[in-house]
Coordinates of C-alpha atoms and ligand atoms in Angstrom, one line a residue:
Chain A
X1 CA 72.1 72.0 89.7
X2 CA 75.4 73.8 90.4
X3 CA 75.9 77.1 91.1
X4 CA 76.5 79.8 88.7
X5 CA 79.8 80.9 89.1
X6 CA 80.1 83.4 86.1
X7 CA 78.0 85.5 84.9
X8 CA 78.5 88.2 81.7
X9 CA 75.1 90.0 81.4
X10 CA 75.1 92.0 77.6
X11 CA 78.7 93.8 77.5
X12 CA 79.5 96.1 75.4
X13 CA 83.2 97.1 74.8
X14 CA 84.8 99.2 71.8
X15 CA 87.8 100.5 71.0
X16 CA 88.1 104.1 69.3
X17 CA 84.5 103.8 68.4
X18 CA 84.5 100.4 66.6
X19 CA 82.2 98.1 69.0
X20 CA 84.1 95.3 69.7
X21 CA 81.3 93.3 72.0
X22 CA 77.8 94.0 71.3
X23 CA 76.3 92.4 73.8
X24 CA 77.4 89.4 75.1
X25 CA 76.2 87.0 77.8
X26 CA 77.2 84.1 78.8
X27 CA 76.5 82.4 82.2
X28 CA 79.4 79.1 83.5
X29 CA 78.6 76.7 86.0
X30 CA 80.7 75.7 88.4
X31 CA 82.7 72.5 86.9
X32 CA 81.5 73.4 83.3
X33 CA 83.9 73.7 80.6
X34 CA 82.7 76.9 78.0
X35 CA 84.8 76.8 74.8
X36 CA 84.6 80.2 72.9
X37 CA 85.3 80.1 69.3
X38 CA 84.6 82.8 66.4
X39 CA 87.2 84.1 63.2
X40 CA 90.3 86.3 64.0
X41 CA 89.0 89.7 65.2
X42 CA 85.5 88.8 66.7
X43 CA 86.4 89.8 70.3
X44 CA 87.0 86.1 72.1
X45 CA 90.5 87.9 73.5
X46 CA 89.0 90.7 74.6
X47 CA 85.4 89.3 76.3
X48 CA 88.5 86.9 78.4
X49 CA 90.5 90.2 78.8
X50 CA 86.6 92.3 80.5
X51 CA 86.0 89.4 82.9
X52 CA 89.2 89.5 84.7
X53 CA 89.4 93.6 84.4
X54 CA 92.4 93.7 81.9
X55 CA 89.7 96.2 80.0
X56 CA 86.6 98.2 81.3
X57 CA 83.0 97.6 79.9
X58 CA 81.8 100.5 78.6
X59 CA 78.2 98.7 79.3
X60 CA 76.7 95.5 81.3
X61 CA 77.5 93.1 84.3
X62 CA 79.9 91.0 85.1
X63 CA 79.0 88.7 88.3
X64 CA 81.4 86.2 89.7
X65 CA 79.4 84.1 91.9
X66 CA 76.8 86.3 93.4
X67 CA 79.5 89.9 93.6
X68 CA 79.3 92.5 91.0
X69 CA 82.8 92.3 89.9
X70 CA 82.5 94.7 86.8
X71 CA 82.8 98.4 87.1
X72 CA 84.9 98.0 90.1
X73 CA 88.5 100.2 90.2
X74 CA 89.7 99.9 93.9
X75 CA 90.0 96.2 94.8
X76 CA 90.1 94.4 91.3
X77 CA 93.5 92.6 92.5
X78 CA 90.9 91.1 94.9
X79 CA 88.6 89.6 92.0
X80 CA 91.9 88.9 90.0
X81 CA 92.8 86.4 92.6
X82 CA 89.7 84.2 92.0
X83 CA 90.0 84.4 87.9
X84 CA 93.0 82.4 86.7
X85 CA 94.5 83.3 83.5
X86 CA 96.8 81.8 81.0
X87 CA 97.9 83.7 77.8
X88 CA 98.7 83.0 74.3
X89 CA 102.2 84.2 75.0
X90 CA 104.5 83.3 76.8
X91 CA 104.2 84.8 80.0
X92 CA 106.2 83.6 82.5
X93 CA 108.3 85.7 84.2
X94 CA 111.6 85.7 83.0
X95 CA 113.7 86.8 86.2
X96 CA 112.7 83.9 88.1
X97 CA 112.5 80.4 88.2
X98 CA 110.2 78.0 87.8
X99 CA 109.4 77.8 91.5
X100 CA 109.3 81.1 92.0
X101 CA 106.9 82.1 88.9
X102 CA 104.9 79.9 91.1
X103 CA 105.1 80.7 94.5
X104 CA 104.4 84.4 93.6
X105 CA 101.0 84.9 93.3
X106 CA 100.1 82.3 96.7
X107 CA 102.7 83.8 98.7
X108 CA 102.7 87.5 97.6
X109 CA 99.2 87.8 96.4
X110 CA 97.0 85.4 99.0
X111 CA 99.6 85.4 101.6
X112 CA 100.3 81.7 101.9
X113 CA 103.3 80.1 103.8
X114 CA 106.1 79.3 101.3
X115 CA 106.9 75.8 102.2
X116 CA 103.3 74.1 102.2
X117 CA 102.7 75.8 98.7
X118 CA 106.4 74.8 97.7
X119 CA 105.2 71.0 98.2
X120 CA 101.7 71.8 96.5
X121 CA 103.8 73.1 93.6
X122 CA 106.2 70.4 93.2
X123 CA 103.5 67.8 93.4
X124 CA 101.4 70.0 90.8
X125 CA 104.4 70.4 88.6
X126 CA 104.8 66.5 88.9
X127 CA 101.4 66.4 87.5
X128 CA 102.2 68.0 84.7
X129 CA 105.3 66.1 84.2
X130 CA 107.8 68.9 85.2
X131 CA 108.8 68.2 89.1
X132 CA 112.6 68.2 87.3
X133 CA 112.5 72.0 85.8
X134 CA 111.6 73.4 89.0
X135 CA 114.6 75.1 89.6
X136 CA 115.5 76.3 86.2
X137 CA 114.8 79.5 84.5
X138 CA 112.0 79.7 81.8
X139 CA 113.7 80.7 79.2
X140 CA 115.6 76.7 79.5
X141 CA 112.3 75.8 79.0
X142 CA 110.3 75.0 75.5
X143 CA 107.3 76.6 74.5
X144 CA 105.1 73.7 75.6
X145 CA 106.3 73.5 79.1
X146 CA 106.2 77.5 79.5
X147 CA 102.5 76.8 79.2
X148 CA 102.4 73.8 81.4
X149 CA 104.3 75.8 83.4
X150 CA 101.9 78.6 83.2
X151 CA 98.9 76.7 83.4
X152 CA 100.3 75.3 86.9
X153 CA 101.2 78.7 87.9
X154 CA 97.3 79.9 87.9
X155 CA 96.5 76.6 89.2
X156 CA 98.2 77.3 92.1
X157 CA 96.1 80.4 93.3
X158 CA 93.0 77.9 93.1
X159 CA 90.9 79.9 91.1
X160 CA 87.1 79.8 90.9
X161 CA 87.2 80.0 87.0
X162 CA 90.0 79.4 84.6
X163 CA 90.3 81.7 81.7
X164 CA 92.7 80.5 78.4
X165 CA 93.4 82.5 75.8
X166 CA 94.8 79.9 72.3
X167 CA 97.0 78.7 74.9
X168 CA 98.5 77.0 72.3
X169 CA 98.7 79.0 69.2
X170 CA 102.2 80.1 69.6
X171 CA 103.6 76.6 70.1
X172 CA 105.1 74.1 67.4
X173 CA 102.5 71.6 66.2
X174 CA 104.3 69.2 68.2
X175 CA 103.9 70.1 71.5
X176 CA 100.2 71.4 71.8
X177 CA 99.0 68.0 72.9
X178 CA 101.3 68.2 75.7
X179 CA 99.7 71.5 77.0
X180 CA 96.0 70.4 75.9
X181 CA 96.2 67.1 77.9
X182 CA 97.3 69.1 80.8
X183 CA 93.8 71.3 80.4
X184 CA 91.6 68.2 79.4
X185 CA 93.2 66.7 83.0
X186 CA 91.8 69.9 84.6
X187 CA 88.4 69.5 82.8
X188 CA 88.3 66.2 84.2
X189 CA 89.1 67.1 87.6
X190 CA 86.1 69.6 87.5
X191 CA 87.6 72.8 86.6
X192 CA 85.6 75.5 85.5
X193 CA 86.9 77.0 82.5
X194 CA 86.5 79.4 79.7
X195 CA 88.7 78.3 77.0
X196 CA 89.1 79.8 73.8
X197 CA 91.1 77.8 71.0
X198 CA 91.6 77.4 67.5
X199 CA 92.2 73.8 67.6
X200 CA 88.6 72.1 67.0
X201 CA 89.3 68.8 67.8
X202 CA 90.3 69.8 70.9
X203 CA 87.1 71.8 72.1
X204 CA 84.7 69.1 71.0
X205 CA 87.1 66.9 73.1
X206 CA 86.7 69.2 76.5
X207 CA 83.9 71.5 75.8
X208 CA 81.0 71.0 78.1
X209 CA 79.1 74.1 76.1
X210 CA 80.6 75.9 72.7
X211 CA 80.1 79.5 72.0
X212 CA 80.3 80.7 68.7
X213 CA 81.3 84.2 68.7
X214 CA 81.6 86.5 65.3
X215 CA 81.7 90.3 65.5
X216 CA 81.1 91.0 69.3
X217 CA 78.2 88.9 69.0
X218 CA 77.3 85.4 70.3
X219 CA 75.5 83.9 67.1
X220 CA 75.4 80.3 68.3
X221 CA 75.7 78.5 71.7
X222 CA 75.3 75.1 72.3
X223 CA 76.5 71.4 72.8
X224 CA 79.8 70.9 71.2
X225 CA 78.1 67.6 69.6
X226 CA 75.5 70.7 68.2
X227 CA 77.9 73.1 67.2
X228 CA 80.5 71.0 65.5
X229 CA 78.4 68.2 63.6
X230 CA 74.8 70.5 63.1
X231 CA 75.6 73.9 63.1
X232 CA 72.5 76.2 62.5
X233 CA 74.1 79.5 61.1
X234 CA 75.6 79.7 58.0
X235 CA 78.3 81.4 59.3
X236 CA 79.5 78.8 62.1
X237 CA 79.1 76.0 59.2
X238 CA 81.6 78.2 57.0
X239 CA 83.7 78.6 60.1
X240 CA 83.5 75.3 60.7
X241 CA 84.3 74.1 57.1
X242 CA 87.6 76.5 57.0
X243 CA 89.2 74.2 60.0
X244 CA 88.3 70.6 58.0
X245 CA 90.8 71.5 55.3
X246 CA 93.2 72.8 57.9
X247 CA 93.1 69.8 60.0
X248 CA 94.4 67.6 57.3
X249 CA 97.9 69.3 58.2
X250 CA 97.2 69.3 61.7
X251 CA 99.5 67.4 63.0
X252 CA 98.5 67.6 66.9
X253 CA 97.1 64.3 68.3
X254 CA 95.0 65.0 71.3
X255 CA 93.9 61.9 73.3
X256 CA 91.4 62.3 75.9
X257 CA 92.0 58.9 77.5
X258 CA 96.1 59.4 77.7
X259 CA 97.0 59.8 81.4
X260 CA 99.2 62.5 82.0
X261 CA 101.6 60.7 84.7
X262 CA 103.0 58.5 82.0
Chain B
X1 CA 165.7 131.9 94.5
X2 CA 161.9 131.3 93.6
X3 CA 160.8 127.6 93.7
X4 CA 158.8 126.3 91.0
X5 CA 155.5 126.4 91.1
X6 CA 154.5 123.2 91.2
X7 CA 156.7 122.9 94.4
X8 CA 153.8 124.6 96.7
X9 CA 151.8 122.0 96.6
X10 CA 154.3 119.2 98.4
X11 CA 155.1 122.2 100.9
X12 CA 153.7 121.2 103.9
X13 CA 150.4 119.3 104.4
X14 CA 149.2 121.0 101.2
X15 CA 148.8 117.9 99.4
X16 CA 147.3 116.2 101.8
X17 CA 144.9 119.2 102.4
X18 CA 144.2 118.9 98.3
X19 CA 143.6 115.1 98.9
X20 CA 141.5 115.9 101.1
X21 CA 139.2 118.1 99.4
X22 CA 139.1 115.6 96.5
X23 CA 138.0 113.3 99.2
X24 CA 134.5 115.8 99.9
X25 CA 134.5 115.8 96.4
X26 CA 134.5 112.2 95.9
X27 CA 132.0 111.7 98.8
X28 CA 129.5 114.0 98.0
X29 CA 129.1 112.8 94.1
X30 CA 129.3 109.2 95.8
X31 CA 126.4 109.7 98.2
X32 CA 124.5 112.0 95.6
X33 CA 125.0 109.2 92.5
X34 CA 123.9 106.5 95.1
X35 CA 120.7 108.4 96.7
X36 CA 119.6 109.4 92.4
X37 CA 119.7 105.7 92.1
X38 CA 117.3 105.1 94.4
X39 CA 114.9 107.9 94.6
X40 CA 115.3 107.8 90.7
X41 CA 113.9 104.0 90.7
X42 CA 110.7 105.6 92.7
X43 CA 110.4 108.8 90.9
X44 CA 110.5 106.0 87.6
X45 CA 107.7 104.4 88.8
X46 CA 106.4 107.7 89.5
X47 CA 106.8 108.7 86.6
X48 CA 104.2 106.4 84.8
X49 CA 101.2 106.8 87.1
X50 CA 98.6 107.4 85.5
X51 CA 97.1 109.6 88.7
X52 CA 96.5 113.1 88.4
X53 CA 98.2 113.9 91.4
X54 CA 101.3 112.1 90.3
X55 CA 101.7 113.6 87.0
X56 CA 101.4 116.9 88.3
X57 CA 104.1 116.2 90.8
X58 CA 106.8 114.7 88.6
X59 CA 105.9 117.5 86.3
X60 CA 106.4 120.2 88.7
X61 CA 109.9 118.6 89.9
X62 CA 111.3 117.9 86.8
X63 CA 110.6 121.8 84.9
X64 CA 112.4 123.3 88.5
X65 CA 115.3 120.9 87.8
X66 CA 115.1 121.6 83.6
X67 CA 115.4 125.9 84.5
X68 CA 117.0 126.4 87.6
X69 CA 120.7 126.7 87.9
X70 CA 122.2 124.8 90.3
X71 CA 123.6 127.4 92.0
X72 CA 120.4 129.2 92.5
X73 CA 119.0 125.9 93.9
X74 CA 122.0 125.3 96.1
X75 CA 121.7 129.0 97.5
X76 CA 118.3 128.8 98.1
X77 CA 118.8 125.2 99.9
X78 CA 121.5 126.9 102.3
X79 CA 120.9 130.4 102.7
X80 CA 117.0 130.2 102.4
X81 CA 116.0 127.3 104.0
X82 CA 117.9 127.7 106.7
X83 CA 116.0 131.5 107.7
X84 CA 112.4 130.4 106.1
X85 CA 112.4 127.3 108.7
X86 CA 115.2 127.7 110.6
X87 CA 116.9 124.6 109.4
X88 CA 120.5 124.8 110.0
X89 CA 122.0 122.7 107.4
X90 CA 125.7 122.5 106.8
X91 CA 126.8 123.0 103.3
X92 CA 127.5 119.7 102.4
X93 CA 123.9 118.2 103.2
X94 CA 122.3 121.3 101.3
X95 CA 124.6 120.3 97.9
X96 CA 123.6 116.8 99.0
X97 CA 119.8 117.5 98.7
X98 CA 120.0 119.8 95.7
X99 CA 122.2 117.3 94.0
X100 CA 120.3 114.3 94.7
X101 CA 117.2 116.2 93.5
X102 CA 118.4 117.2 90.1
X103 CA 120.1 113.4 90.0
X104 CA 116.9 111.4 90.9
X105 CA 114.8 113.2 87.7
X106 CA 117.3 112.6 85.6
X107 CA 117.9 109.1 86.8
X108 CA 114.2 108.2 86.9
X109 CA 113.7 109.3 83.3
X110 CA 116.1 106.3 82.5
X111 CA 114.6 104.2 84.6
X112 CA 111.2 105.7 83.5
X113 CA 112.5 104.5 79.5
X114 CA 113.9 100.6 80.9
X115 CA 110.4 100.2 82.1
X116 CA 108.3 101.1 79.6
X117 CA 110.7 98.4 77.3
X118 CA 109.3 95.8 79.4
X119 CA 106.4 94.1 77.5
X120 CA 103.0 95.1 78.6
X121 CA 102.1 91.2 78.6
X122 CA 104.3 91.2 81.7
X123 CA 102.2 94.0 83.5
X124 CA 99.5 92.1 82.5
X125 CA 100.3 88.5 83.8
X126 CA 101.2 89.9 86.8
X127 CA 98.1 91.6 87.4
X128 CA 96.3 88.7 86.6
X129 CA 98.0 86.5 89.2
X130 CA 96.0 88.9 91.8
X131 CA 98.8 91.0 92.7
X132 CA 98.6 94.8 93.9
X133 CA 99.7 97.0 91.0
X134 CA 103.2 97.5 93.9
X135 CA 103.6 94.2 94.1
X136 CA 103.4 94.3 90.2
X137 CA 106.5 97.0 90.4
X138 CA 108.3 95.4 92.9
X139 CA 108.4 91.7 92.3
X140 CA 108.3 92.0 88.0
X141 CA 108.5 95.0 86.6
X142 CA 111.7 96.7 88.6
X143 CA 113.2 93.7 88.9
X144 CA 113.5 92.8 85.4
X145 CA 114.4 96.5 84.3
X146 CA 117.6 96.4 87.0
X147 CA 118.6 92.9 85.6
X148 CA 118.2 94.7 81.9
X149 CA 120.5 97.2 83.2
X150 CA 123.0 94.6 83.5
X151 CA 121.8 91.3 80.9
X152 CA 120.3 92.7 78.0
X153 CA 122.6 94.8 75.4
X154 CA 120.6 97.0 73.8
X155 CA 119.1 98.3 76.7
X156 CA 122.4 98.3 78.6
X157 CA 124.2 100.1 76.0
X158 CA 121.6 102.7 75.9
X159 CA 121.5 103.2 79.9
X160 CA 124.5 102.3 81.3
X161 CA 126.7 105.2 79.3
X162 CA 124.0 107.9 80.3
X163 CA 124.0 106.2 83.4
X164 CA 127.9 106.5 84.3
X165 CA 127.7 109.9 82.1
X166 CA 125.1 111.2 84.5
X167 CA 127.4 109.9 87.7
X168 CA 130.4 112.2 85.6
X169 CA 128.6 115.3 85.7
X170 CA 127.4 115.1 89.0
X171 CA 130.8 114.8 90.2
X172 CA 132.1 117.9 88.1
X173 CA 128.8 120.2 89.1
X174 CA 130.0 119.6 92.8
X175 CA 132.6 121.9 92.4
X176 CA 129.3 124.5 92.5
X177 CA 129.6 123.7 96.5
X178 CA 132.3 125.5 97.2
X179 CA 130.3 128.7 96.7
X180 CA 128.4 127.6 100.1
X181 CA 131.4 127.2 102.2
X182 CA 132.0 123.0 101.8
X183 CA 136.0 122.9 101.4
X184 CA 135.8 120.4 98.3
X185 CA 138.8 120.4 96.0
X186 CA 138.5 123.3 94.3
X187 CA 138.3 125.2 97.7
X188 CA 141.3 123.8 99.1
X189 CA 142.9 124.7 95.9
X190 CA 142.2 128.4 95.9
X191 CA 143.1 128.4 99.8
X192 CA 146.2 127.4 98.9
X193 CA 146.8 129.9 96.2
X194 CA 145.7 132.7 98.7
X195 CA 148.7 131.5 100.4
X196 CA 151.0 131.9 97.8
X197 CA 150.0 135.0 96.4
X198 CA 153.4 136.2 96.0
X199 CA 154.2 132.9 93.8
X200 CA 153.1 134.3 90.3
X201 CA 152.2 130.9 88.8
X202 CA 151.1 129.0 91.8
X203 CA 147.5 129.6 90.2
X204 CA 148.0 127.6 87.1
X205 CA 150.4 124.5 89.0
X206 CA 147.2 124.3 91.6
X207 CA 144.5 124.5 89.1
X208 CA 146.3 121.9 86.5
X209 CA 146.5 119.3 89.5
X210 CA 143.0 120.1 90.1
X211 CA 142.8 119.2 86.5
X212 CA 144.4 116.0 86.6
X213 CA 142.3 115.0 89.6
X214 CA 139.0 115.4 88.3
X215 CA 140.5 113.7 84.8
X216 CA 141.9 111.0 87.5
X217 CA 137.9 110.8 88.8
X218 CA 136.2 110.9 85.8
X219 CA 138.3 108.7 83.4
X220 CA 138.0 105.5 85.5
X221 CA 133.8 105.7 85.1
X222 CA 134.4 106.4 81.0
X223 CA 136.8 103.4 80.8
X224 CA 134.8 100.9 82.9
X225 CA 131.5 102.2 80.6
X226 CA 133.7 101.5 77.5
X227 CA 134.2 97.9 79.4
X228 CA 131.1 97.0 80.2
X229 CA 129.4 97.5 76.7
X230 CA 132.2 96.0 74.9
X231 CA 132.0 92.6 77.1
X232 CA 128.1 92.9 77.3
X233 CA 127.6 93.7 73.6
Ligands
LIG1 N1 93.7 97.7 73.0 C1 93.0 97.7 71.8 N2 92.9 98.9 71.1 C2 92.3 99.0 70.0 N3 91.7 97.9 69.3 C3 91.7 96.7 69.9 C4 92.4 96.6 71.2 N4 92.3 95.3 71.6 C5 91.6 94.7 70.6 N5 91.3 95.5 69.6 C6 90.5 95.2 68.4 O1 89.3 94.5 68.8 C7 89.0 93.5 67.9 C8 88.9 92.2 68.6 O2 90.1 91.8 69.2 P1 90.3 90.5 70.0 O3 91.8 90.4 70.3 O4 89.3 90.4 71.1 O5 90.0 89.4 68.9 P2 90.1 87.8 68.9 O6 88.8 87.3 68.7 O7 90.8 87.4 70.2 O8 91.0 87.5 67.7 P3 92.2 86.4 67.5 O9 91.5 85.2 67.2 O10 93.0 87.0 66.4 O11 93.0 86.4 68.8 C9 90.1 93.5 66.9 O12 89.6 94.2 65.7 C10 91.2 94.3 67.5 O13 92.0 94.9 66.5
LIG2 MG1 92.7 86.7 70.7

C-alpha cells in the first residue's frame, strides 16, 4: 500500500466564533486523487487554505508524511515548498513573465540553477501547450492559460501534494476543459492531489476518493462511483440533484482520453 | 551715486557665491529625497509587521518626527551628538540625517499605502510557492508597488504628487541648515547683505533672488508632477 502522504486529524477552525471546520479528517495517499465537494460556505477553501498554513487551526493535526506540519510558525515556508497550490484567482504575478512566474519559486525558494529549471519549464509549459507564451506577460494571457500557467508554476517546485481551489470557476465556460485536461494529465501521471471543484463531471472523471463536505463537517466520503450515482445522505443527494439541472447549460466538455499534446 | 540694489549681487563673485549656495541647497534636498526613498521603502515594509518589536519602533520614530521641530532635531543632531558621543559631524551630514529621518517616515507611509493596495491573493500566492515572507517583499510585493508608482493611474496620481510634494518641502525646510553653520543659499545671501550694510535695499534685491531661486527649484518638480499625471491618467 502507499504511503500516507497527508494527514488532517479532526481540525477545527472558526472565524469570529462561527466554527468553520468541526472536525475534519481526511488521510491522501501518495498518487491518490481526493476531490472535496460541499455547498458555498461549507469550509472546502478554508480546510485547502489550514493545510498549507494560509490559516492556523485553532485545534487538531496536520501531518505531511510522517512531520507535524500544523502549529508550526518558524519554518512554514519550508512546509509550503512541499504543498503546491493553485487558486481560484488569477494569481500570477503580474510584474513578470511567464518564465519568470516560473522560475521563482525553484530558483528563489529551493535554490535551483536557473538554466536546468528554464528547460524543465519550457518542456513543462510545452506540455501544457504553452512553450510559445513563455516570454510574455500574464496579463496577454486568457484566463485559461493563467491557470495552465499556474498550474505549471506549482508543478515546477515538485510538490508532494497538489492543492486546487475551483481552479476553474472564474473562467469562461469555454476554456475549463483546457485547464481540467491539464489536471486529469497530472492525475494520470500519479499526482497526489486535493482538488476541490464545482464541476461534477469532472471529479467523477479524476477523483480517486470524493469528500462531501457541508458545514465544517465531512458527512460523506467515498468512491466517486458511490458518491455521485448512490449517495447515502440526503443532503449529498440534494447537492447532487442541484448540479443535474445545472449541467444541462454546462457547456464544458471534459474528455479523459483527449491527449494534451495535440 | 548709489547703485541699484540689485547691482550687488553681479559685484564680484557674489553670484557665483549665491550659485553656489543654491548648489548645497540643491545637494542636500537631493541626497536627503534620494536616502527617504530608500529607507522609506524599508521603513514601508516596516511599517506592516505585524511583530511587537516593530510596531513599537515605527511608532516611536514616527510621533518624534510628528512633534519635534526640525530645528530642535537639527540642533540636537549637531550640537548634542557631537558632546554626548563625541561625534564630530559637520553641519551638512547632521541636516542630512535629521532630514532623511523626517523624509523616510513620511515616504514609507506612502509606500506603506501602495502596499497594502496590492491584493492579498498576491501575498498569498507567493507564500504558497515556499518563499520566505522577504523574498515575498522583495521579488512581488515591492516590486509591483514601484511599477504602480509608475503604470497604474490611480495609484500614481495619489503618490506621485505627495511624492514630488514631499521632495518640495524637503528642499524649502533646508533652508533650517543654515542655523548650524552649512552656507546654503540663504546663508550666502545674508553674507552678502552683511556686506552691503550701507546699501538700504540690498536686503530685499538679495532675498527676492533668493525667491526666484527656490521658485526656479521648486516649479520644475510641480510641472513635471502636472506631466506625469496628465500623460499617465
Ligand atoms: N478570513 C475569514 N474571516 C472570516 N470569515 C471567513 C474567512 N474566511 C472564510 N470565512 C467564512 O468561512 C466560511 C467558509 O468559507 P470557505 O471559503 O472555506 O467556504 P467554501 O466552501 O470554500 O465556499 P465556496 O464554495 O463559496 O468557495 C464562510 O462562511 C466564510 O464566510
Ligand atoms: Mg472556496
Amino acid at each position: 500500500m502507499a504511503d500516507t502522504i497527508l494527514r488532517v486529524n479532526g481540525i477545527h477552525k472558526s472565524f469570529d466564533g462561527t466554527g468553520v471546520l468541526r472536525g475534519v479528517s481526511l488521510e491522501i495517499r501518495e498518487g491518490e486523487v481526493v476531490v472535496i465537494v460541499g455547498p458555498s460556505g461549507c469550509g472546502k477553501s478554508t480546510l485547502l487554505r489550514c493545510i498549507n498554513g494560509l490559516e492556523t487551526i485553532d485545534k487538531g493535526e496536520i501531518y505531511l508524511r510522517d512531520e507535524k506540519i500544523s502549529g508550526r510558525t518558524k519554518d512554514l515556508h519550508l512546509v509550503r515548498q512541499k504543498i503546491g497550490m493553485v487558486f481560484q484567482s488569477y494569481d500570477l504575478f503580474p510584474h513578470m513573465k511567464v518564465m519568470d512566474n516560473l522560475l521563482l519559486g525553484p530558483t528563489k525558494a529551493l535554490g535551483k540553477q536557473k538554466q536546468e529549471m528554464e528547460r524543465e519549464a519550457l518542456s513543462m509549459l510545452e506540455r501544457v501547450g504553452l512553450k510559445e507564451k513563455a516570454h510574455v506577460f500574464p496579463r496577454t494571457l486568457s484566463g485559461g492559460q493563467k491557470q495552465r500557467v499556474a498550474l505549471v508554476r506549482a508543478m515546477l517546485m515538485h510538490p508532494e501534494i497538489l492543492l486546487l481551489d475551483e481552479i476553474t470557476a472564474a473562467l469562461d465556460p469555454e476554456m475549463v476543459s483546457e485547464v481540467l485536461n491539464v489536471v486529469i494529465d497530472l492525475a494520470r501521471g500519479g499526482m497526489t492531489m486535493a482538488i476541490v471543484t464545482h464541476e461534477m463531471r469532472f471529479a467523477e472523471a479524476v477523483a480517486d476518493r470524493v469528500l462531501f463536505l457541508e458545514e465544517g463537517v465531512v458527512l460523506e466520503e467515498g468512491t466517486p462511483e458511490k458518491f455521485f450515482h448512490a449517495p447515502t445522505t440526503e443532503r449529498a443527494r440534494r447537492f447532487l440533484q442541484s448540479f443535474t439541472y445545472a449541467s444541462k447549460r454546462d457547456k464544458a466538455e471534459v474528455q479523459p482520453k483527449n491527449n494534451l499534446e495535440d | 551715486m548709489q547703485d541699484l540694489g540689485i547691482s550687488i549681487l553681479f559685484k564680484g563673485i557674489n553670484f557665483q557665491r549665491l550659485m553656489g549656495g543654491l548648489w548645497v541647497t540643491l545637494r542636500l534636498a537631493l541626497i536627503t529625497i534620494g536616502l527617504s526613498c530608500l529607507f522609506g521603502l524599508l521603513f514601508g515594509v516596516l511599517m506592516l509587521s505585524k511583530k511587537r518589536v516593530a510596531k513599537v519602533f515605527c511608532r516611536v520614530w514616527l510621533e518624534i518626527v510628528r512633534f519635534m521641530p526640525q530645528l530642535v532635531l537639527l540642533y540636537l543632531v549637531y550640537f548634542g551628538f557631537a558632546r554626548l558621543f563625541g561625534w564630530d559631524l559637520d553641519g551638512e551630514t547632521s541636516a542630512v540625517m535629521v532630514f532623511t529621518f523626517w523624509g523616510t517616515a513620511e515616504m514609507g507611509d506612502l509606500i506603506r499605502g501602495a502596499l497594502t493596495s496590492i491584493p492579498l491573493h498576491q501575498t498569498e500566492s507567493a507564500a504558497a510557492l515556499g518563499l520566505k515572507k522577504g523574498q515575498v517583499y522583495l521579488y512581488v510585493l515591492i516590486p509591483q508597488t514601484l511599477r504602480r508608482y509608475v503604470l497604474i493611474p490611480q495609484t500614481l496620481r495619489r503618490l506621485l504628487p505627495q511624492a514630488i510634494n514631499l521632495s518640495t518641502r524637503i528642499i524649502k525646510t533646508t533652508a533650517l541648515v543654515k542655523m548650524i553653520n552649512v552656507t546654503e543659499v540663504l546663508k550666502v545671501g545674508q553674507q552678502i547683505i552683511g556686506q552691503f550694510y550701507r546699501q538700504p535695499d540690498a536686503a530685499f534685491w538679495v532675498y527676492f533672488v533668493i525667491f526666484l531661486l527656490y521658485f526656479l527649484v521648486c516649479w520644475p518638480f510641480s510641472l513635471l508632477a502636472k506631466q506625469l499625471e496628465k500623460r499617465w491618467a
